[in-house]
Short mmCIF file of C-alpha atoms and ligand atoms in Angstrom, two decimals:
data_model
loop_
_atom_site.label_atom_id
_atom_site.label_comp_id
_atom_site.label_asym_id
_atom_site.label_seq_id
_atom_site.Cartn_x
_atom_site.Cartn_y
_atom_site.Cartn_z
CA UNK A 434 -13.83 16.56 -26.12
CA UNK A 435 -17.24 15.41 -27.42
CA UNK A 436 -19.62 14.54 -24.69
CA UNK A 437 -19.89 10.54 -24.66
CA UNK A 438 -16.35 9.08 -25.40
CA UNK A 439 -16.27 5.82 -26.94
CA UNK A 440 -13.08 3.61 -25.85
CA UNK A 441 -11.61 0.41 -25.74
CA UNK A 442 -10.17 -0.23 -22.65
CA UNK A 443 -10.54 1.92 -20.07
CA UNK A 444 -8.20 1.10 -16.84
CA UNK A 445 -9.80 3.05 -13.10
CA UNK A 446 -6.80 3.88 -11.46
CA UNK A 447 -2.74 3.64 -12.30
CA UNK A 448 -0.82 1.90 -9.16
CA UNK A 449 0.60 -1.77 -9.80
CA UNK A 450 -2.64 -2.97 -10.90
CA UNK A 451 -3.83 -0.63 -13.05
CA UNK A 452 -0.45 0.37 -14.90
CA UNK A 453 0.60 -3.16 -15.64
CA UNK A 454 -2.72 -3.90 -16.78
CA UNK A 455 -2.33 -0.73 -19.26
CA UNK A 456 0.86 -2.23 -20.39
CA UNK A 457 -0.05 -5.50 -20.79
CA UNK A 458 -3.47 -4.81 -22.63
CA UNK A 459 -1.67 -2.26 -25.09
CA UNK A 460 0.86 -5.56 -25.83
CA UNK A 461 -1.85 -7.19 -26.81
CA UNK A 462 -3.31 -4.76 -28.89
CA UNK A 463 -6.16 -2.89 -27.34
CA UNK A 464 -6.09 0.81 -27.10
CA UNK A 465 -5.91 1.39 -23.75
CA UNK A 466 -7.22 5.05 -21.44
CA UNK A 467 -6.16 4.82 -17.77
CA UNK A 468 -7.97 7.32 -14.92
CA UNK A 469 -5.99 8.25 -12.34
CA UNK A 470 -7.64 10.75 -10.03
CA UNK A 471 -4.23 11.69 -8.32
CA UNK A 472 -1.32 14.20 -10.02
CA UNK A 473 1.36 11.52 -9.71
CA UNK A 474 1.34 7.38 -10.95
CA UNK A 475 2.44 4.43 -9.47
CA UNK A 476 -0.71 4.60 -7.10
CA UNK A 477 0.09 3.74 -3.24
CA UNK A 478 2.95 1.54 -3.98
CA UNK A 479 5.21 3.84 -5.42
CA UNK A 480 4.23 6.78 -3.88
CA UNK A 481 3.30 5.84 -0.27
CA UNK A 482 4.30 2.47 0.32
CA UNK A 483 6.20 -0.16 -0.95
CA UNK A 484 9.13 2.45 -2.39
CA UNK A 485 9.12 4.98 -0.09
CA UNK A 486 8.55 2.38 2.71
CA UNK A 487 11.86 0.29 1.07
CA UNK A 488 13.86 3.42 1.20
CA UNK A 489 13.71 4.31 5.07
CA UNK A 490 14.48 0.70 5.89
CA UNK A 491 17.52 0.96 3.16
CA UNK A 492 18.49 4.70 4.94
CA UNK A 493 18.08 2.89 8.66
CA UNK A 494 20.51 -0.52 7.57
CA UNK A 495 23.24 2.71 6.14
CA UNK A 496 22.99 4.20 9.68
CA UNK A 497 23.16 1.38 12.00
CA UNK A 498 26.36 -0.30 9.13
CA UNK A 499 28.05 3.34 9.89
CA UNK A 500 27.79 2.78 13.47
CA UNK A 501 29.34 -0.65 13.29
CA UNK A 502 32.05 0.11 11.08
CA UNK A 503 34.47 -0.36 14.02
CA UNK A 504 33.45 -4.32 14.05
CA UNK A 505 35.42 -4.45 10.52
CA UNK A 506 38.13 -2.25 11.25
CA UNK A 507 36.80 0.84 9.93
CA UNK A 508 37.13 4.32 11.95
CA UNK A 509 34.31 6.98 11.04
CA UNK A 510 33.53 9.87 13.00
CA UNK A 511 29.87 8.68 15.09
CA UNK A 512 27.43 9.12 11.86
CA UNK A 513 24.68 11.46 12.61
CA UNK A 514 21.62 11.89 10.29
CA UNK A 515 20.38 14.76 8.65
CA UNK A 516 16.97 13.23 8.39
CA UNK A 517 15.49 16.21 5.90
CA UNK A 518 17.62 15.30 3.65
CA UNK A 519 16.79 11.27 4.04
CA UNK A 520 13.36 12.17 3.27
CA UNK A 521 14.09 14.58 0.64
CA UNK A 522 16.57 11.71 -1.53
CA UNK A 523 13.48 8.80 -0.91
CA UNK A 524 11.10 11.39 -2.35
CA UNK A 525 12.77 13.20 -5.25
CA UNK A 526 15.45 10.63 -6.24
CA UNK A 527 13.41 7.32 -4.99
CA UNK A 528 9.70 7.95 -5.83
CA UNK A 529 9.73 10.26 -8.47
CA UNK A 530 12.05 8.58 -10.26
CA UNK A 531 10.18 5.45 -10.05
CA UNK A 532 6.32 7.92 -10.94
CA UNK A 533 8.16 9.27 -13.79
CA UNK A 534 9.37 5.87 -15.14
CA UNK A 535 5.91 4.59 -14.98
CA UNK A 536 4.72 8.15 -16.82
CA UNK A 537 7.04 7.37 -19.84
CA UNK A 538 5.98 3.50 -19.92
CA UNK A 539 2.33 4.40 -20.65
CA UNK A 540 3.30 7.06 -23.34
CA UNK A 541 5.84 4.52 -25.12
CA UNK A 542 2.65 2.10 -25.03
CA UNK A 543 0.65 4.80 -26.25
CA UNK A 544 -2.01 4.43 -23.23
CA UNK A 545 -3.98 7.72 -23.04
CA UNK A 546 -4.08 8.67 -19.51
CA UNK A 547 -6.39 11.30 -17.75
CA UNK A 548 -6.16 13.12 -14.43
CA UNK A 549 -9.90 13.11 -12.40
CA UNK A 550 -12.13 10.81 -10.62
CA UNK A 551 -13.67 8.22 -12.30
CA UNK A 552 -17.41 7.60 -11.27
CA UNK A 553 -19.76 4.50 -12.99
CA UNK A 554 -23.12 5.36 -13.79
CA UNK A 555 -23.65 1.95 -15.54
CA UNK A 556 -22.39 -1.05 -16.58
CA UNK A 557 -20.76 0.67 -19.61
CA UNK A 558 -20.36 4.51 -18.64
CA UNK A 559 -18.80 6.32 -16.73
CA UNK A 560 -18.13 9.93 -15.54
CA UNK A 561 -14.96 11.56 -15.14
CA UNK A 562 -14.65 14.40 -12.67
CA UNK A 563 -11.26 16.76 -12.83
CA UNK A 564 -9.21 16.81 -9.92
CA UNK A 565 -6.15 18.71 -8.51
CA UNK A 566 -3.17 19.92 -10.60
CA UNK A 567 -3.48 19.09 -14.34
CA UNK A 568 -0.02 16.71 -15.04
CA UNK A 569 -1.81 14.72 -17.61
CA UNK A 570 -4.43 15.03 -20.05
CA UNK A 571 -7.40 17.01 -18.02
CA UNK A 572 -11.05 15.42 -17.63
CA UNK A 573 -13.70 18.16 -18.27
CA UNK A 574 -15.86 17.93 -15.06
CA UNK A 575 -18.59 15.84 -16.20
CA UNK A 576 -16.86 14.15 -19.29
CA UNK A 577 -18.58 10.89 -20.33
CA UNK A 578 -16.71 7.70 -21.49
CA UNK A 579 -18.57 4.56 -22.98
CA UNK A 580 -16.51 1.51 -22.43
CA UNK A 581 -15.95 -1.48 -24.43
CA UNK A 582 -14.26 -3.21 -21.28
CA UNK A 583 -13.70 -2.03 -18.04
CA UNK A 584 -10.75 -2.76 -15.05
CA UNK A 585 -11.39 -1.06 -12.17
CA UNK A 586 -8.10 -0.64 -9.90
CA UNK A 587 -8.90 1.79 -7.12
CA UNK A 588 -7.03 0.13 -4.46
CA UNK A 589 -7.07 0.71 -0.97
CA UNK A 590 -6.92 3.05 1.82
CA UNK A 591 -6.11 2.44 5.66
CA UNK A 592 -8.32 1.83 8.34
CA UNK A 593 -9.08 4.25 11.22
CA UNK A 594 -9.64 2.92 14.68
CA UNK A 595 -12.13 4.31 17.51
CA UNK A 596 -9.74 6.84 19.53
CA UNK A 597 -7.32 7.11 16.82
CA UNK A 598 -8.41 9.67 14.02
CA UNK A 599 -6.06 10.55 11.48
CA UNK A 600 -4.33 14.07 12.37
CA UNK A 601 -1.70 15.92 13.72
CA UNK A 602 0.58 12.98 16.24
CA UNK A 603 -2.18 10.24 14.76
CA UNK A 604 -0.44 8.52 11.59
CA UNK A 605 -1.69 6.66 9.16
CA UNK A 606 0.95 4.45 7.49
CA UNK A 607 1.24 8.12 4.77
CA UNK A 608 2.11 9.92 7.82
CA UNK A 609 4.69 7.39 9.19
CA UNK A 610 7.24 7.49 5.94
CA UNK A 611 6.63 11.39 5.98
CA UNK A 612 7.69 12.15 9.23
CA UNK A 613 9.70 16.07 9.13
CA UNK A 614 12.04 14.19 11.83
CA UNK A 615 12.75 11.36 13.75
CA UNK A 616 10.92 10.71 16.79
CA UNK A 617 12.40 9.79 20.34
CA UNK A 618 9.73 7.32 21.01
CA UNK A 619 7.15 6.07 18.23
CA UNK A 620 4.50 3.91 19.09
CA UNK A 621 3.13 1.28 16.22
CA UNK A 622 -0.46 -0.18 16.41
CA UNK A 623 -0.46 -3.18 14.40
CA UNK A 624 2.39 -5.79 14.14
CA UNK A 625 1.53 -6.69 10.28
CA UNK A 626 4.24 -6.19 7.67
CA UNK A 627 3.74 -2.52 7.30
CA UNK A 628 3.77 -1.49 11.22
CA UNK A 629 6.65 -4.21 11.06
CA UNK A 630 8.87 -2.97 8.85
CA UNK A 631 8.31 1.05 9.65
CA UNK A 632 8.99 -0.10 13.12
CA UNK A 633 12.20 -1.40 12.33
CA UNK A 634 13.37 1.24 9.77
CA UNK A 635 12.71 3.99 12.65
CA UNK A 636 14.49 1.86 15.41
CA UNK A 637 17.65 1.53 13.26
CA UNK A 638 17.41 5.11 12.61
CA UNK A 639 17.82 6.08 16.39
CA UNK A 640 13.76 5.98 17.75
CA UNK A 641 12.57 3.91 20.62
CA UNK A 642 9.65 1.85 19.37
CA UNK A 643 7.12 0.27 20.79
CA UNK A 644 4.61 -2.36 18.83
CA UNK A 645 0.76 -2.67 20.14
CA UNK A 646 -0.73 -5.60 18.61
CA UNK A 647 -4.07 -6.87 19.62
CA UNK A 648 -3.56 -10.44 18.88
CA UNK A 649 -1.29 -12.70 20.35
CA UNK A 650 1.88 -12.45 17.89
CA UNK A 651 3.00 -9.87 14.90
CA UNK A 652 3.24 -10.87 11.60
CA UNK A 653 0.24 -13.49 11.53
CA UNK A 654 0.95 -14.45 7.92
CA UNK A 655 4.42 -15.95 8.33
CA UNK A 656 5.63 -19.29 10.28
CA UNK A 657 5.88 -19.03 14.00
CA UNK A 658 9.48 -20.06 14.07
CA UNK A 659 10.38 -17.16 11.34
CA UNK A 660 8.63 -14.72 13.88
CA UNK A 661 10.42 -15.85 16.95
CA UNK A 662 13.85 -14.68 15.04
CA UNK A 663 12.47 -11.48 14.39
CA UNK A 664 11.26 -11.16 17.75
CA UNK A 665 14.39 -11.59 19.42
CA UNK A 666 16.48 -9.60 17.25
CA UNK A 667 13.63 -6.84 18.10
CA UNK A 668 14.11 -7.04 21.56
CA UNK A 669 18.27 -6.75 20.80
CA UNK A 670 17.44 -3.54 19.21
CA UNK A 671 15.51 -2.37 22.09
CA UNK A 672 12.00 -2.27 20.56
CA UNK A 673 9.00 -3.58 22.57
CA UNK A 674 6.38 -5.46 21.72
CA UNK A 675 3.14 -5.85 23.58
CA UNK A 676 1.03 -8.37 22.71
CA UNK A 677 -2.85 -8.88 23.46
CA UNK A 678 -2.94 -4.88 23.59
CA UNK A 679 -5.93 -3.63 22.86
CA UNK A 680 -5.47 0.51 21.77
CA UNK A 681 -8.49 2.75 23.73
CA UNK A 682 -7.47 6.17 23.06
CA UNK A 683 -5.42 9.02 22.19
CA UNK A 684 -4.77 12.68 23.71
CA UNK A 685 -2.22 14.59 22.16
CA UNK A 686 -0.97 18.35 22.23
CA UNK A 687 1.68 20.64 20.24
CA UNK A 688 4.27 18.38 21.39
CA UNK A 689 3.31 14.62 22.27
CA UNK A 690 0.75 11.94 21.47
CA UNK A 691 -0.27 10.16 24.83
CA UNK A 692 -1.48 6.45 23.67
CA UNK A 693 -3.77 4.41 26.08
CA UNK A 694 -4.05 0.49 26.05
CA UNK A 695 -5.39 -2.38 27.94
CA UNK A 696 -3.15 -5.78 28.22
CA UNK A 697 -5.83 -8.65 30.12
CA UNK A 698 -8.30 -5.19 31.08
CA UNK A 699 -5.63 -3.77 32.76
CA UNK A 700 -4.97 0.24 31.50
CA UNK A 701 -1.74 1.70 30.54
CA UNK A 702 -0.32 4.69 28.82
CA UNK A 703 2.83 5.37 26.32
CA UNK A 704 3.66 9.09 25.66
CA UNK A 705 5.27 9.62 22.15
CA UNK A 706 6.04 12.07 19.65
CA UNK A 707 3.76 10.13 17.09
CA UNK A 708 1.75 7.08 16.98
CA UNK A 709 1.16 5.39 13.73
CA UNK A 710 -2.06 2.73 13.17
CA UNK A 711 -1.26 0.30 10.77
CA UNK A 712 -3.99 -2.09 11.25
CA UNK A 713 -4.95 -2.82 7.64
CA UNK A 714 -6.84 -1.48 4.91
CA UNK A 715 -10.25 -0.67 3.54
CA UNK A 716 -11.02 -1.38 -0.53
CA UNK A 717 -11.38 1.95 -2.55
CA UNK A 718 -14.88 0.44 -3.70
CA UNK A 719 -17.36 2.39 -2.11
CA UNK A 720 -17.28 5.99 -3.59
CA UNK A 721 -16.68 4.54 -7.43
CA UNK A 722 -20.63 4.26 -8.17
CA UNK A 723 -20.63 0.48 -7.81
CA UNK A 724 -24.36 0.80 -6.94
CA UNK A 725 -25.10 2.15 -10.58
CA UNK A 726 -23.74 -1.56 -11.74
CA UNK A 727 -24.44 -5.03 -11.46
CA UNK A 728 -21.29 -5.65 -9.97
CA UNK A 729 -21.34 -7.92 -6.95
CA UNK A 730 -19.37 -7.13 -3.94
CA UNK A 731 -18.66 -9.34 -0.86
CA UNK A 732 -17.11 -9.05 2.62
CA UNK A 733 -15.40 -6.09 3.32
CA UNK A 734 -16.50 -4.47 0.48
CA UNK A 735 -14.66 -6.60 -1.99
CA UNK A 736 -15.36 -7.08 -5.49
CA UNK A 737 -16.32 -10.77 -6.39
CA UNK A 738 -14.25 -11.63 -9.54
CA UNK A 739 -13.68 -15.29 -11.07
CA UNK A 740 -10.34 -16.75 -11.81
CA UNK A 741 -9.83 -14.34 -14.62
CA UNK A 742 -10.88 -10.96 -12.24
CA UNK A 743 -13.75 -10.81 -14.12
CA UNK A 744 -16.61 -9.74 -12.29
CA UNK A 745 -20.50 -10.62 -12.31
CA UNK A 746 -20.76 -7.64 -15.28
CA UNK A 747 -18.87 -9.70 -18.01
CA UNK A 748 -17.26 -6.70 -19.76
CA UNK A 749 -15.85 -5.35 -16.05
CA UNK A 750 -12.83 -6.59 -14.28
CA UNK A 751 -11.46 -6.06 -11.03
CA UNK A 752 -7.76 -6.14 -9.72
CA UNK A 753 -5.35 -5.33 -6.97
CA UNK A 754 -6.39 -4.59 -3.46
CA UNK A 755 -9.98 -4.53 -4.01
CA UNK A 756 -10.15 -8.37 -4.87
CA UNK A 757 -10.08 -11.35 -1.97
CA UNK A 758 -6.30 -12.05 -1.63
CA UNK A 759 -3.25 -10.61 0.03
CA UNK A 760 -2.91 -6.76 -0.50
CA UNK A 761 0.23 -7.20 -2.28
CA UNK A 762 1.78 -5.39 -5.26
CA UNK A 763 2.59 -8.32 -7.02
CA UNK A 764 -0.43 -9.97 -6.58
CA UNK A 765 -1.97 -6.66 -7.94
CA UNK A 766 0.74 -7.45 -11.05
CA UNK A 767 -0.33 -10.87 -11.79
CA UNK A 768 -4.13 -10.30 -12.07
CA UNK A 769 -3.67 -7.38 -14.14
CA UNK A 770 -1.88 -9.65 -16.93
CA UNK A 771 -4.54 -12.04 -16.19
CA UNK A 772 -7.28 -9.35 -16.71
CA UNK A 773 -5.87 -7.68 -19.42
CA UNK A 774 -5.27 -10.84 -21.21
CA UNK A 775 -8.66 -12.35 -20.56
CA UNK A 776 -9.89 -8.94 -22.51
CA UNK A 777 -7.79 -10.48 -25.32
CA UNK A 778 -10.08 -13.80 -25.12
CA UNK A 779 -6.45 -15.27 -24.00
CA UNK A 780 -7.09 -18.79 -21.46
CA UNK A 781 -5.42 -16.88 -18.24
CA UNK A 782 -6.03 -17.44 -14.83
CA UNK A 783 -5.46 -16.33 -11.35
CA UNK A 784 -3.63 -18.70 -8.70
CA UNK A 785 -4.03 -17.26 -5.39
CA UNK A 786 -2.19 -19.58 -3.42
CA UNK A 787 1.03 -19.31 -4.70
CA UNK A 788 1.65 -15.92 -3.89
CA UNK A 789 4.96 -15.14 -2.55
CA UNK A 790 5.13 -12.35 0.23
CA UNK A 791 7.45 -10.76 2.05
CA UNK A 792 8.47 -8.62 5.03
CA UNK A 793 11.66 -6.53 5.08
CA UNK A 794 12.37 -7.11 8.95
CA UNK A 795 15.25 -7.85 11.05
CA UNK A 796 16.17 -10.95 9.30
CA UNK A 797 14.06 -10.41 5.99
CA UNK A 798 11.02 -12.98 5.75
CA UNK A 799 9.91 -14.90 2.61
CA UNK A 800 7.38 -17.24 2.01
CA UNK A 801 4.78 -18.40 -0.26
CA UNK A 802 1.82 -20.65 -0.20
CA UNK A 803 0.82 -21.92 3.06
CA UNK A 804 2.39 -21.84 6.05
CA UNK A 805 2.50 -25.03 8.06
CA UNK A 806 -0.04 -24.30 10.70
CA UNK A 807 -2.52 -23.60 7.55
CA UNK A 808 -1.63 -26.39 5.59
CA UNK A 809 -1.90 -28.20 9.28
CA UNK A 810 -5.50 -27.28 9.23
CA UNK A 811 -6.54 -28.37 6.02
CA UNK A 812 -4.94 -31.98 5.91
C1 FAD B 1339 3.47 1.31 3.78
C2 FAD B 1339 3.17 0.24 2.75
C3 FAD B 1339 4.17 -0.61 2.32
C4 FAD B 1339 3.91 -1.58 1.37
N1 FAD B 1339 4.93 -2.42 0.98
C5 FAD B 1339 4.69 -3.38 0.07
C6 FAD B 1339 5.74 -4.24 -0.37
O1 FAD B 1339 6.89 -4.14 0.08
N2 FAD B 1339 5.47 -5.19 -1.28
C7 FAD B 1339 4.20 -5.34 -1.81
O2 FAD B 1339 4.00 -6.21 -2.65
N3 FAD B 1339 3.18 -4.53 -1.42
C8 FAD B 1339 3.39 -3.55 -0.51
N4 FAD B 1339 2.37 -2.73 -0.12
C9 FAD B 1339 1.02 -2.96 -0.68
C10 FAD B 1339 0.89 -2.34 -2.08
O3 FAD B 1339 1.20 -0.96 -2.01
C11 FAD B 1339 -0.52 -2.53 -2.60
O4 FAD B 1339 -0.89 -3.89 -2.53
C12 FAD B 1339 -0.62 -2.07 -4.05
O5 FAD B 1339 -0.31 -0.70 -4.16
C13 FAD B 1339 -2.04 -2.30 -4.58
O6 FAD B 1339 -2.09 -1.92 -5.91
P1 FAD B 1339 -3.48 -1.49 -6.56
O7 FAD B 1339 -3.17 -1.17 -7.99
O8 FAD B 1339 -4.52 -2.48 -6.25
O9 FAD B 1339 -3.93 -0.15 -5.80
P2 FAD B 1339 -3.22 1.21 -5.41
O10 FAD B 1339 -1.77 1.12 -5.42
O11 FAD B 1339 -3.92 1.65 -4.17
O12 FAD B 1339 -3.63 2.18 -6.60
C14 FAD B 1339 -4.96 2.56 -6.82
C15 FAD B 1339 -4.96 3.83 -7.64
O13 FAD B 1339 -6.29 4.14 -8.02
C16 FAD B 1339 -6.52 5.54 -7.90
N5 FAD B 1339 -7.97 5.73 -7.75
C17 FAD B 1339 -8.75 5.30 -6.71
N6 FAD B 1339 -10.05 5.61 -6.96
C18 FAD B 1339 -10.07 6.25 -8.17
C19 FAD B 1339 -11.12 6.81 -8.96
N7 FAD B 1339 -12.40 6.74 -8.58
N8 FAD B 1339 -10.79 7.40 -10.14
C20 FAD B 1339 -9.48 7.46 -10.55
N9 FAD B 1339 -8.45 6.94 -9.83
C21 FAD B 1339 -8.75 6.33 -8.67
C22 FAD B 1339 -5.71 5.92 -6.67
O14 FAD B 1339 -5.42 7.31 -6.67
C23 FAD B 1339 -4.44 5.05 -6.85
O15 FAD B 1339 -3.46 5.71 -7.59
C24 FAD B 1339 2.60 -1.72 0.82
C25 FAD B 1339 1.57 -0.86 1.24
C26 FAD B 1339 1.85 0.11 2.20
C27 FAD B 1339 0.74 1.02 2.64
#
C-alpha cells in the first residue's frame, strides 16, 4: 500500500449504519472502502444488541411455552435449561450467521473493507491504525487515505454511572447477554427498552429481577397506557420494579454484587449475582479526531448533520447513533440510504419523526411518531 490512498467513499465503521450505507452507495455507483476497527461486522447491533438481545428473549418465550405445555394438553417432563448451550446457539448460529451474511454482502458489492481504527486528521484524511486479529484486509499502522466523501458511523457505547464501574458483577448491557449462567437474582438499572427487554428475557428464563429506574415510570418513550400492561404482566411474573430509585453504589465479591439505592432519601440494599446498568449511551465521537475537522458537534457530543446527514464539512456525513434521534437500528438504516444517496447528488432526506420503535416486552410495544402526551404538548 502506497502511503496516501486516494478513495471514493470511505464509510468509518460497519454496524447498521455504516454497512447499509456501503451497500447503498455501491448501488449507486461509487466505489465504496468501509473501516471497521473490530474483527467481526454488523457493529453493536448484530453482535451485542439487537440479535443477540432478540435471541435470549426468543430462548426465555421457548422455556416459559415448555412449562405451560400442560395448559394445551401437552405432557413434557419439567424443561430445564442448559444455559451454555443457549448462549453458545445465539452466538455461533444467531450472530455469526447474521456477521457473516453482512461479510459476503459487502464482497458481492465489491466494498473494500479494512480492519483498524480510523482517525481524521482533516477534513479529507484520515489515518488508519491496525487493530486486533486480521479477518479482513489489514491497515498498515499509520496508512493514509484521502477521501472524496466521508460517512462517519462509529456508533455508540454505554454509559457508566458513579458507583457502578464496568467489571466483574457490574454489567454493561455486553455483559448482560453474555452471562456464563443464569442468575438467581439480577438487578437492572434503567427501565428503557434495553434494561426492559433483558429484564424480561432473564425472568422467563428462571431469574428474579428487579428494575431500578430513577424516574417515575420505565419505558419513557411509549404511551402510559401501553406501559401499565407491561407493568402488570411484570409484576405476574414476579419482577419488581422500583421507581424514583436513585442507584448510590456497589460492593461486590467472588460471589455477589451488593447494589445500594435511595427511594424519597431513604437507603436500601439488593444482593445479586449481577447487576446490569442500562442507562443509555454515549456517541463514539470523541476519540475519532473530530477536533482535526470542521465538523460541528452539539449536546452530548453529537454530530450536527442537516436533513441529508450531512454535516457542517460538506464532503462529510454522519449517521446512526451519533446523530440527534432515537438510537435505533433502523433509524441508523434510513439515514445511511439518505447519506449515501445524497453522495449521489440524489434529493433524499431524513424524517425523524416517523420513526417506528419498538420494545420486545411482555406484550410487545410498537409505536411511531408521537405519543399522545407529546403531541399533547405541542398542540
Ligand atoms: C442490548 C441492545 C439491544 C438493542 N436492540 C435494538 C433493537 O431491537 N432494535 C433496534 O432498532 N435497535 C436496537 N439497539 C440499538 C442498535 O444496536 C443501534 O442503534 C445501532 O447498532 C446503531 O448503529 P450504528 O451503525 O450507528 O452504530 P454501531 O452499531 O455502534 O456500529 C458502529 C461501528 O463502528 C465501529 N467503529 C467505531 N469507531 C471506529 C473507528 N474509529 N474506526 C473504525 N471503526 C469504528 C464500531 O466497532 C462498530 O462496529 C440495541 C442496542 C443494544 C445495546
Amino acid at each position: 500500500m502506497s502511503d496516501v490512498e486516494k478513495r471514493d467513499t470511505v464509510i468509518i465503521g460497519a454496524g447498521p449504519g455504516g454497512y447499509v450505507a456501503a451497500i447503498r452507495a455501491a448501488e449507486l455507483g461509487q466505489s465504496v472502502t468501509v473501516i471497521e476497527k473490530s474483527d467481526t461486522l454488523g457493529g453493536v447491533c448484530l453482535n451485542v444488541g439487537c440479535v443477540p438481545s432478540k435471541a435470549l428473549i426468543n430462548a426465555g418465550h421457548r422455556f416459559q411455552d415448555a412449562k405451560d405445555a400442560s395448559t394445551f394438553g401437552i405432557t413434557t417432563q419439567a424443561p430445564s435449561i442448559d444455559f451454555s448451550k443457549t448462549q453458545a446457539w445465539k452466538d455461533e448460529k444467531v450472530v455469526a450467521r447474521m456477521t457473516s451474511g453482512v461479510k459476503m454482502l459487502l464482497k458481492k458489492h465489491k466494498v473494500d473493507v479494512i480492519q483498524g481504527e480510523a482517525v481524521l486528521d482533516s477534513d479529507t484524511k484520515l489515518r488508519v491504525v491496525s487493530t486486533g486479529p486480521k479477518q479482513f484486509m489489514s491497515a498498515d499502522d499509520g496508512l493514509t487515505i484521502e477521501f472524496k466523501n466521508l460517512i462517519i458511523a462509529t456508533g455508540s457505547r454505554p454509559i457508566e454511572i458513579p458507583g457502578f464501574k464496568f467489571s466483574g458483577r457490574v454489567l454493561d448491557s455486553t455483559g448482560g447477554l453474555n452471562l456464563p449462567a443464569i442468575p438467581k437474582e439480577f438487578v437492572v438499572i434503567g427501565g428503557g427498552y434495553v434494561g426492559t427487554e433483558l429484564a424480561g428475557a432473564y425472568a422467563n428464563l428462571g431469574s428474579h429481577v428487579t428494575i431500578l429506574e430513577g424516574t417515575n415510570s420505565i419505558l419513557p418513550n411509549f404511551d402510559k397506557d401501553m406501559v401499565k400492561v407491561v407493568l402488570s404482566q411484570m409484576k405476574k411474573k414476579g419482577i419488581d420494579v422500583i421507581t424514583n430509585a436513585m442507584a448510590k453504589k456497589s460492593e461486590q465479591d467472588d460471589k455477589s454484587v451488593t447494589v445500594t439505592y435511595e427511594v424519597d432519601g431513604k437507603a436500601s440494599t439488593i444482593t445479586a449475582d449481577y447487576v446490569m446498568v442500562t442507562v443509555g449511551r454515549r456517541a463514539n465521537t470523541d476519540d475519532i479526531g473530530l477536533e482535526m475537522t470542521s465538523v460541528k458537534t452539539g449536546d452530548h457530543g453529537l454530530i450536527e448533520v442537516d436533513s441529508q446527514g450531512r454535516t457542517s464539512v460538506p464532503n462529510i456525513f454522519a449517521i446512526g447513533d451519533i446523530v440527534a434521534g432515537p438510537a435505533l437500528a433502523h433509524k441508523a438504516f434510513f439515514e445511511a440510504k439518505t447519506a449515501a444517496g445524497a453522495i449521489a447528488g440524489k434529493n433524499t432526506a431524513n424524517d425523524w419523526v416517523g420513526v417506528p420503535a419498538v420494545c420486545f416486552a411482555d406484550p410487545e410495544l410498537a409505536t411511531v411518531g408521537l405519543t399522545q402526551s407529546e403531541a399533547k404538548d405541542k398542540a
